């Protein structure tokens, strides 16, 4: 017999359910856009492809963060990995420019 009973899932209001469905659709759309932008980066290179991939990744991550807040759950592993790569990119962009003397 378990020592503690599992907590019940939080009840969502109709407005939260609607927002959750919208965010789910938006994350799927943004995932498709990221896939196309990634193919473009692979074809043209990072310098010529522009910042589309990063733009869509940031928006995709924001959607996942909002979903996690609504559901009161941690971010999924793929969102954590994207967040880590974005912050690594920011810190890496400032590092080499400052050390090139």
XYZ file of C-alpha atoms in Angstrom:
101
model
C 0.000 0.000 0.000
C 1.471 3.403 -0.970
C 2.410 5.771 1.830
C 1.160 8.872 -0.008
C -1.749 9.310 -2.347
C -0.962 10.894 -5.717
C -2.183 14.466 -6.112
C -5.090 15.066 -8.458
C -4.426 16.841 -11.721
C -5.397 20.519 -11.619
C -8.740 21.412 -13.159
C -8.440 23.735 -16.138
C -10.942 26.422 -16.979
C -12.493 26.449 -20.468
C -10.306 29.445 -21.309
C -7.164 27.528 -20.281
C -8.236 24.503 -22.317
C -8.784 26.718 -25.348
C -5.388 28.353 -24.879
C -3.774 24.930 -24.458
C -5.294 23.674 -27.719
C -4.162 26.834 -29.526
C -0.635 26.474 -28.145
C -0.543 22.819 -29.186
C -1.477 23.747 -32.748
C 1.034 26.596 -32.756
C 3.882 24.353 -31.566
C 3.152 21.907 -34.404
C 3.148 24.773 -36.925
C 6.388 26.188 -35.525
C 8.009 22.745 -35.536
C 7.271 22.472 -39.266
C 8.696 25.957 -39.852
C 11.824 25.055 -37.859
C 12.266 21.923 -39.959
C 12.098 23.962 -43.171
C 14.448 26.606 -41.749
C 16.877 23.887 -40.685
C 16.894 22.484 -44.209
C 17.590 25.987 -45.496
C 20.535 26.346 -43.105
C 21.851 22.988 -44.278
C 21.519 24.046 -47.903
C 22.816 27.647 -47.710
C 24.898 27.743 -44.550
C 24.340 29.680 -41.349
C 25.542 33.044 -42.629
C 23.373 33.118 -45.763
C 20.260 31.447 -44.328
C 19.377 34.296 -41.983
C 17.985 34.023 -38.482
C 14.762 32.199 -39.311
C 15.677 29.027 -37.435
C 16.523 30.938 -34.266
C 13.383 33.069 -34.612
C 11.101 30.030 -34.886
C 12.974 28.178 -32.137
C 12.459 31.070 -29.719
C 8.736 31.221 -30.494
C 8.422 27.427 -30.201
C 10.178 27.536 -26.841
C 7.894 30.325 -25.605
C 4.857 28.198 -26.480
C 6.285 25.235 -24.580
C 7.020 27.430 -21.562
C 3.426 28.682 -21.549
C 2.080 25.124 -21.871
C 4.258 24.042 -18.933
C 2.962 26.963 -16.869
C -0.686 26.124 -17.634
C -0.221 22.433 -16.831
C 2.110 23.175 -13.882
C 4.611 20.673 -15.267
C 8.310 20.936 -16.137
C 9.408 21.580 -19.701
C 9.760 18.533 -21.953
C 13.368 17.390 -22.582
C 13.461 18.685 -26.170
C 12.430 22.177 -24.997
C 15.129 22.124 -22.318
C 17.676 21.162 -24.979
C 16.560 24.021 -27.267
C 16.711 26.487 -24.367
C 20.228 25.288 -23.539
C 21.408 25.642 -27.141
C 19.940 29.155 -27.410
C 21.647 30.293 -24.211
C 24.907 28.617 -25.319
C 24.636 30.483 -28.610
C 24.180 33.801 -26.787
C 27.127 33.250 -24.473
C 29.242 31.829 -27.316
C 28.520 34.833 -29.538
C 29.849 37.255 -26.919
C 32.874 35.117 -25.969
C 34.875 34.880 -29.215
C 34.344 38.539 -30.146
C 35.678 39.724 -26.814
C 38.734 37.451 -26.839
C 39.939 38.207 -30.383
C 42.673 40.733 -29.600
